[in-house]
mmCIF file of C-alpha atoms and ligand atoms in Angstrom:
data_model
loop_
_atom_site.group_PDB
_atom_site.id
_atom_site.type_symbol
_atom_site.label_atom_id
_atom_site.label_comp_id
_atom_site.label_asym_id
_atom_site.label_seq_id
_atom_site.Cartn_x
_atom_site.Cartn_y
_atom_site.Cartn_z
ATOM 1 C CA UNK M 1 31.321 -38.721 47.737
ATOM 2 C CA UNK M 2 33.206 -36.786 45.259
ATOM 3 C CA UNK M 3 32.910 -39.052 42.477
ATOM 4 C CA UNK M 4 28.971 -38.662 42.680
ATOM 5 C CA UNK M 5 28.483 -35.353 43.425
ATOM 6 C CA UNK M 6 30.894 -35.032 39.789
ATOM 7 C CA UNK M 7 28.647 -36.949 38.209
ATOM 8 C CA UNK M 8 25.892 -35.460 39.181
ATOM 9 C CA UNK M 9 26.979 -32.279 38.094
ATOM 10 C CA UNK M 10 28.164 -33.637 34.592
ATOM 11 C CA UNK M 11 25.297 -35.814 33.879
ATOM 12 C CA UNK M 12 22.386 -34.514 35.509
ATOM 13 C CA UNK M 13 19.358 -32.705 35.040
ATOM 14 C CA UNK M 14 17.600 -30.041 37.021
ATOM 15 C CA UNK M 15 14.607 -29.986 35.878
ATOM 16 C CA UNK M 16 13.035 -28.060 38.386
ATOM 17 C CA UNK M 17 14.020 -26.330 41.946
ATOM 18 C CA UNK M 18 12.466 -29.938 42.969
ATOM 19 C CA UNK M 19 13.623 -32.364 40.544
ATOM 20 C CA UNK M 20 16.822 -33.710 39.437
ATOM 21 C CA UNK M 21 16.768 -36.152 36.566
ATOM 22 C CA UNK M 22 19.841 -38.759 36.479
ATOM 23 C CA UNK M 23 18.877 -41.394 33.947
ATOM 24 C CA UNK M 24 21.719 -41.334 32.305
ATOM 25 C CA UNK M 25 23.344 -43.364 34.996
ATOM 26 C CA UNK M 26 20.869 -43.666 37.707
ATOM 27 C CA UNK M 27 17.233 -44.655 37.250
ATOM 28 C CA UNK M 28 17.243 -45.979 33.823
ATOM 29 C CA UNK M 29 20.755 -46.182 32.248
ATOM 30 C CA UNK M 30 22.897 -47.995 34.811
ATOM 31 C CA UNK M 31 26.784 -47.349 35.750
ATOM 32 C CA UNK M 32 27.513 -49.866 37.602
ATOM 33 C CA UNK M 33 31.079 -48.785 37.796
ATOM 34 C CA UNK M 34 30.045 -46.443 39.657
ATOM 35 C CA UNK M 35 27.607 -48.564 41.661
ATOM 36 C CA UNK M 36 30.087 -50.670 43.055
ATOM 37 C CA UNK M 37 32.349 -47.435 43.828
ATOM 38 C CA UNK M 38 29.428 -46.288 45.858
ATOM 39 C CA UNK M 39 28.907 -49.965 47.289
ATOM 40 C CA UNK M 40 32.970 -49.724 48.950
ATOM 41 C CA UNK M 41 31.715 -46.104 50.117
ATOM 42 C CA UNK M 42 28.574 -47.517 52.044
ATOM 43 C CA UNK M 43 30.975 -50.345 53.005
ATOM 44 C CA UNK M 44 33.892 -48.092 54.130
ATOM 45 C CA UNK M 45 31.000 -45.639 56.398
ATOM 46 C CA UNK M 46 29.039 -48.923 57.959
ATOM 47 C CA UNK M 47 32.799 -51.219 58.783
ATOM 48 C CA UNK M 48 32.361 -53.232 61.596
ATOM 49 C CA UNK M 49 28.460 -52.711 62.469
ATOM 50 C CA UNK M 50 28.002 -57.090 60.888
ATOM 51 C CA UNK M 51 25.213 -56.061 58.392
ATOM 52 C CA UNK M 52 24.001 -59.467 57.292
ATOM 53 C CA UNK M 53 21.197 -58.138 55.243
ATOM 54 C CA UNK M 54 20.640 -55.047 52.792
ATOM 55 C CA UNK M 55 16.886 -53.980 51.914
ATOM 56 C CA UNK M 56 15.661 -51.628 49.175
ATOM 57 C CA UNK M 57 12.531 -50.906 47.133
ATOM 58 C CA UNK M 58 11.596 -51.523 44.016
ATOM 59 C CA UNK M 59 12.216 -50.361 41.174
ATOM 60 C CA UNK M 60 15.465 -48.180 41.270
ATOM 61 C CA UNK M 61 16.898 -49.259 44.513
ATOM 62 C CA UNK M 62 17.224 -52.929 43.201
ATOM 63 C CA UNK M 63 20.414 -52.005 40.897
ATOM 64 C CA UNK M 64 22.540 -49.907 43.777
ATOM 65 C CA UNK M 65 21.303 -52.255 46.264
ATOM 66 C CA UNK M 66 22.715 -55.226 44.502
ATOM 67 C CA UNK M 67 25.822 -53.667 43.567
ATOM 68 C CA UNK M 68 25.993 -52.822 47.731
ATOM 69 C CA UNK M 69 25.206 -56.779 48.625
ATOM 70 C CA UNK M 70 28.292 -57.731 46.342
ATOM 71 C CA UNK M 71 30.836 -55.632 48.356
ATOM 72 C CA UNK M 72 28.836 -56.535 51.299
ATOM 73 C CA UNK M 73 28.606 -60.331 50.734
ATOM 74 C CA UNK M 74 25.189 -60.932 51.666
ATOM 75 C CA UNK M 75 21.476 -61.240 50.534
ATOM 76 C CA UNK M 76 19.608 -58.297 49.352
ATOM 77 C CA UNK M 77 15.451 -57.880 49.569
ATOM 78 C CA UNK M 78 13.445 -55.168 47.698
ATOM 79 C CA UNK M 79 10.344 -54.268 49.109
ATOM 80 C CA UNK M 80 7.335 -55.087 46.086
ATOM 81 C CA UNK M 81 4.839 -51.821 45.550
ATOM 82 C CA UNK M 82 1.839 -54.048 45.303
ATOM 83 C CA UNK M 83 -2.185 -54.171 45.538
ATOM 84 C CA UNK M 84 -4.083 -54.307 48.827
ATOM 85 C CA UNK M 85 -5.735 -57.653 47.363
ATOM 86 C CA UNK M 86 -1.823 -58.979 47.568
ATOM 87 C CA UNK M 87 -1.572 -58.595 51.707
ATOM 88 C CA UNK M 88 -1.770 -61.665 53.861
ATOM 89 C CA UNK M 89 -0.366 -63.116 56.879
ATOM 90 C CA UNK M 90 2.752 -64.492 55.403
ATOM 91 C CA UNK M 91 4.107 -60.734 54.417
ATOM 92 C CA UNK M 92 5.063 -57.614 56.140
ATOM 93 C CA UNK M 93 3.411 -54.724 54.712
ATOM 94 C CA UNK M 94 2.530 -51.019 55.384
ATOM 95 C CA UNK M 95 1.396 -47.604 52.887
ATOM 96 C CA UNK M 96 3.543 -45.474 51.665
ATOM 97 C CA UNK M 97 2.312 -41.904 50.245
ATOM 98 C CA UNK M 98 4.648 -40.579 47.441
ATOM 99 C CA UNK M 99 4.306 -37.103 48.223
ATOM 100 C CA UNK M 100 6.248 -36.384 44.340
ATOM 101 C CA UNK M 101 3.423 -38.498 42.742
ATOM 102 C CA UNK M 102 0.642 -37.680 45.278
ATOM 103 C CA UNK M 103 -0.290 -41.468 46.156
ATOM 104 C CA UNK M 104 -0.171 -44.309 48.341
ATOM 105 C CA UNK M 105 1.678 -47.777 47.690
ATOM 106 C CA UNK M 106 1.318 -50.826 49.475
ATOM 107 C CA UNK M 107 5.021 -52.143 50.111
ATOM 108 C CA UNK M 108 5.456 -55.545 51.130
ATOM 109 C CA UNK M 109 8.055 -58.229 52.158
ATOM 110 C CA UNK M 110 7.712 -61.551 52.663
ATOM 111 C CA UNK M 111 7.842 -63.169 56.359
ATOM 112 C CA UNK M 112 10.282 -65.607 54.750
ATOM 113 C CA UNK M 113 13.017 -62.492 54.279
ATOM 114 C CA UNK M 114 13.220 -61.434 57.272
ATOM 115 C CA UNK M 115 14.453 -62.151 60.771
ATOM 116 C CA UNK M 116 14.493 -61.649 64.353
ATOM 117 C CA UNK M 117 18.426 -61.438 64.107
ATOM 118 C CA UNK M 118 18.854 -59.760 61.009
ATOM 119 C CA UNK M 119 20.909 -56.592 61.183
ATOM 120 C CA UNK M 120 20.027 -54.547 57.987
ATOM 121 C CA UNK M 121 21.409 -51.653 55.750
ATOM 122 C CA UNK M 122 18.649 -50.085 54.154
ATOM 123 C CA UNK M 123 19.880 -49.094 50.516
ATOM 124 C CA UNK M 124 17.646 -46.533 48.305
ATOM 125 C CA UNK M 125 18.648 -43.980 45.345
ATOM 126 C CA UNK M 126 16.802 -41.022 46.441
ATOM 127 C CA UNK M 127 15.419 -39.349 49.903
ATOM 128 C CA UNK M 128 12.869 -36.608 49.231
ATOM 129 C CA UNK M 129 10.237 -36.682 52.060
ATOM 130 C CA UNK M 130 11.693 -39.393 53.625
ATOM 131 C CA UNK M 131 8.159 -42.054 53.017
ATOM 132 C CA UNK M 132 9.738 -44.719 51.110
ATOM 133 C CA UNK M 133 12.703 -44.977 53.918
ATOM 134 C CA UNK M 134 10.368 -44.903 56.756
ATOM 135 C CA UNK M 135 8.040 -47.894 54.858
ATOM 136 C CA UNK M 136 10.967 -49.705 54.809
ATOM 137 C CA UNK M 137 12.045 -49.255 58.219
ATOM 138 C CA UNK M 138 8.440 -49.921 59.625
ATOM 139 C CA UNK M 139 8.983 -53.447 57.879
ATOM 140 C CA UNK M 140 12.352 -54.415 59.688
ATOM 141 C CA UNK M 141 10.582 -53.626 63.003
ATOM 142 C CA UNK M 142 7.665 -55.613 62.069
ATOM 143 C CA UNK M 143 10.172 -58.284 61.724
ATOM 144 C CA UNK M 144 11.570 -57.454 65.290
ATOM 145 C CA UNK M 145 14.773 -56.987 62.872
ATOM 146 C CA UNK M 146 17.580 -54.422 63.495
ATOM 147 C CA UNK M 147 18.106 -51.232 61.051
ATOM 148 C CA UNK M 148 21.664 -50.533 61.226
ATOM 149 C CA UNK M 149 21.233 -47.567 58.941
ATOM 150 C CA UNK M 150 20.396 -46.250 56.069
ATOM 151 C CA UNK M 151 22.406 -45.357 52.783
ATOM 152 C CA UNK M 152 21.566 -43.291 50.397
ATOM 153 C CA UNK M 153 22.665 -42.267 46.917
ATOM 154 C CA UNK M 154 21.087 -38.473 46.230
ATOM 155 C CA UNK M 155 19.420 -37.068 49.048
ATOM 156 C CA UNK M 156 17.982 -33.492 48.358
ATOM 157 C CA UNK M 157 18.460 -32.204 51.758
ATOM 158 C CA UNK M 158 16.185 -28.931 51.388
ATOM 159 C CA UNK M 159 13.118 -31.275 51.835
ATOM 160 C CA UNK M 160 12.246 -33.112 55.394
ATOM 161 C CA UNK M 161 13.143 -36.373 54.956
ATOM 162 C CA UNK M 162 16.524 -36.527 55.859
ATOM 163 C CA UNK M 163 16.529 -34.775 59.045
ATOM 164 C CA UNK M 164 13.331 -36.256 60.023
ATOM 165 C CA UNK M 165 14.698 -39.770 60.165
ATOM 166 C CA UNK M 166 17.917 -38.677 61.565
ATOM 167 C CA UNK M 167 16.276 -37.009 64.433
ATOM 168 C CA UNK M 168 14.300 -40.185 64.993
ATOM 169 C CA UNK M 169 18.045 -41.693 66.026
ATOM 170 C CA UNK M 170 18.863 -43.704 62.895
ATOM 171 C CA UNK M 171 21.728 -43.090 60.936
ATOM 172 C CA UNK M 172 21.952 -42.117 57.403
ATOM 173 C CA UNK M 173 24.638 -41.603 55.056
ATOM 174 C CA UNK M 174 24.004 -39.880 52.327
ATOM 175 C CA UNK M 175 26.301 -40.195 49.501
ATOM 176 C CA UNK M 176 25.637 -36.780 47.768
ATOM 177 C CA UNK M 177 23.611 -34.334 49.208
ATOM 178 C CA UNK M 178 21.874 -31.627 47.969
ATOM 179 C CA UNK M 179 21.635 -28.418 49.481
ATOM 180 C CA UNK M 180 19.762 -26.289 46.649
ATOM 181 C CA UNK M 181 19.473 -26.917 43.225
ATOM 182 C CA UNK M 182 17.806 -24.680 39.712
ATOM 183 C CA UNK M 183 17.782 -24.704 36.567
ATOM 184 C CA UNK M 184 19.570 -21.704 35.587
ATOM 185 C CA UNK M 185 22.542 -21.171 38.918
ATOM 186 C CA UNK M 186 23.321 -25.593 39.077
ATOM 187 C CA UNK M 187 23.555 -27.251 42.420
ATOM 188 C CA UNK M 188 25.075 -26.905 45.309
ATOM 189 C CA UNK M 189 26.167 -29.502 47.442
ATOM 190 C CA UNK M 190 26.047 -29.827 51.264
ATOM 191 C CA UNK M 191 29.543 -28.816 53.017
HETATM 192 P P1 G4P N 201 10.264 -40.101 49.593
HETATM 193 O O1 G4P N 201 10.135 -41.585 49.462
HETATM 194 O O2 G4P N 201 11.627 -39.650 50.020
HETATM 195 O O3 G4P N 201 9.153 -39.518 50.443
HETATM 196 O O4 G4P N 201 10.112 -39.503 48.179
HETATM 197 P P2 G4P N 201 8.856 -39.237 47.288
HETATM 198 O O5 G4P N 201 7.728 -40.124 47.724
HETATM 199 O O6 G4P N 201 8.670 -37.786 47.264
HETATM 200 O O7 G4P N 201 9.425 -39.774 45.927
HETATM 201 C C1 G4P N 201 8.787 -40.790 45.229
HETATM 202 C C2 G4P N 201 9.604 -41.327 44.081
HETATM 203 O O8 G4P N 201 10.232 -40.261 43.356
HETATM 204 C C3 G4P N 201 10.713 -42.264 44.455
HETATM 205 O O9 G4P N 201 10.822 -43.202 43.421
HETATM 206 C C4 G4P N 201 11.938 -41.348 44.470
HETATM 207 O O10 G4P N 201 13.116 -42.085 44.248
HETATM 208 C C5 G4P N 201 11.632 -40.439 43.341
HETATM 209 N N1 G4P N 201 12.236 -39.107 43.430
HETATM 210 C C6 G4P N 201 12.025 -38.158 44.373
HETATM 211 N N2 G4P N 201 12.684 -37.039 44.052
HETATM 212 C C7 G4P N 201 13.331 -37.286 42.884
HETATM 213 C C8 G4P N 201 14.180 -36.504 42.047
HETATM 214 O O11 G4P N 201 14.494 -35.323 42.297
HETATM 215 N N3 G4P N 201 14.663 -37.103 40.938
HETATM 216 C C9 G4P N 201 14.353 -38.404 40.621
HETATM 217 N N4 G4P N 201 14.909 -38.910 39.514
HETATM 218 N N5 G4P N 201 13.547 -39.175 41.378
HETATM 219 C C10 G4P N 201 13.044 -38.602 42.495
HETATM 220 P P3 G4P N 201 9.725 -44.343 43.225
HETATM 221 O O12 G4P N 201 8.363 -43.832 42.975
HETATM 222 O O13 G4P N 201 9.809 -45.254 44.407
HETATM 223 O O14 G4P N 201 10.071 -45.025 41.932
HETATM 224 P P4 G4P N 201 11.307 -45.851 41.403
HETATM 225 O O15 G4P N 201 12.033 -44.895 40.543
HETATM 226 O O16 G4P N 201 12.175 -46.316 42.549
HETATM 227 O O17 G4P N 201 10.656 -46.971 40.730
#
């Protein structure tokens, strides 16, 4: 998406070969102008496959994810990082390790969000190593739901995740992706 990959150029950060830092309109200032142009994207790319559902995790998929259920029209459930105390029957759970913060999160969703019939978009800002994705998409099967796909804002396509999950059969669209990105030369895109 052209408009993105723009503003990722304009706005963005490489901070390292590894990291790119968008808070200026991502992860802690929001545009959602933009959010809602990325929303009619993801809604454009998934046309006719009757999503009824869109799930994300907290906390920076909540905001894109939202924006995403407008143009959608319906419902959208974050996943909660929470304590191993917090599991019980009436939740879906399963860890997640954060290989860019080297731990483990317990991500949960209630039993009451999720159904048997539910065909779901899976909605997340970033794919590095691909963890947070697959948590989520462990969930939906626990819930003998459908994942329709995946969309994704950033997804820095010189680490695993992305082909990983693809290769597993699931789609993903990936609104900008990243091919290689430093400091000093910028970032180049995926053609
Ligand atoms: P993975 O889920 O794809 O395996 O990614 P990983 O564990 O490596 O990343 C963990 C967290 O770091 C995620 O946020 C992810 O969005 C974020 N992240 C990964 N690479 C980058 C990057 O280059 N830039 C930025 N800004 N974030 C990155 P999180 O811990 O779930 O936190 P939250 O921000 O959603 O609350």
């Amino acid at each position: 998406m052209e408009l993105l990959e723009k503003r990722i150029v304009s706005d963005g950060q490489v901070k390292s070969s590894e990291i790119l830092k968008v808070d200026s309109f991502l992860n802690h200032q929001l545009d959602p102008e933009l959010f809602l142009k990325m929303g009619e994207e993801w809604k454009r790319l998934y046309e006719g496959c009757e999503i009824n559902k869109i799930v994300t995790i907290e906390a920076s998929g909540i905001a894109i994810a939202c924006m995403a259920g407008l143009i959608f029209g319906c419902p959208v459930v974050f996943a909660k990082k929470g304590k191993s105390r917090n599991v019980s029957d009436s939740c879906y759970s399963t860890i997640v390790h954060s290989f860019t913060h080297g731990y483990d999160n317990l991500i949960l969703i209630s039993k009451e969000h999720l159904f048997p019939e539910d065909k779901v978009l899976i909605i997340d800002d970033f794919m590095a190593n691909g963890a947070a994705l697959e948590g989520l998409i462990e969930l939906i099967e626990q819930a003998g739901a459908t994942v329709v796909g995946c969309g994704i804002a950033i997804e820095k396509a010189f680490q695993p995740g992305g082909d990983r999950i693809r290769s597993k059969g699931y789609r993903v669209e990936s609104l900008a992706r990243i091919a290689s990105m430093d400091p000093e030369n910028g970032i180049t895109f995926v053609r």
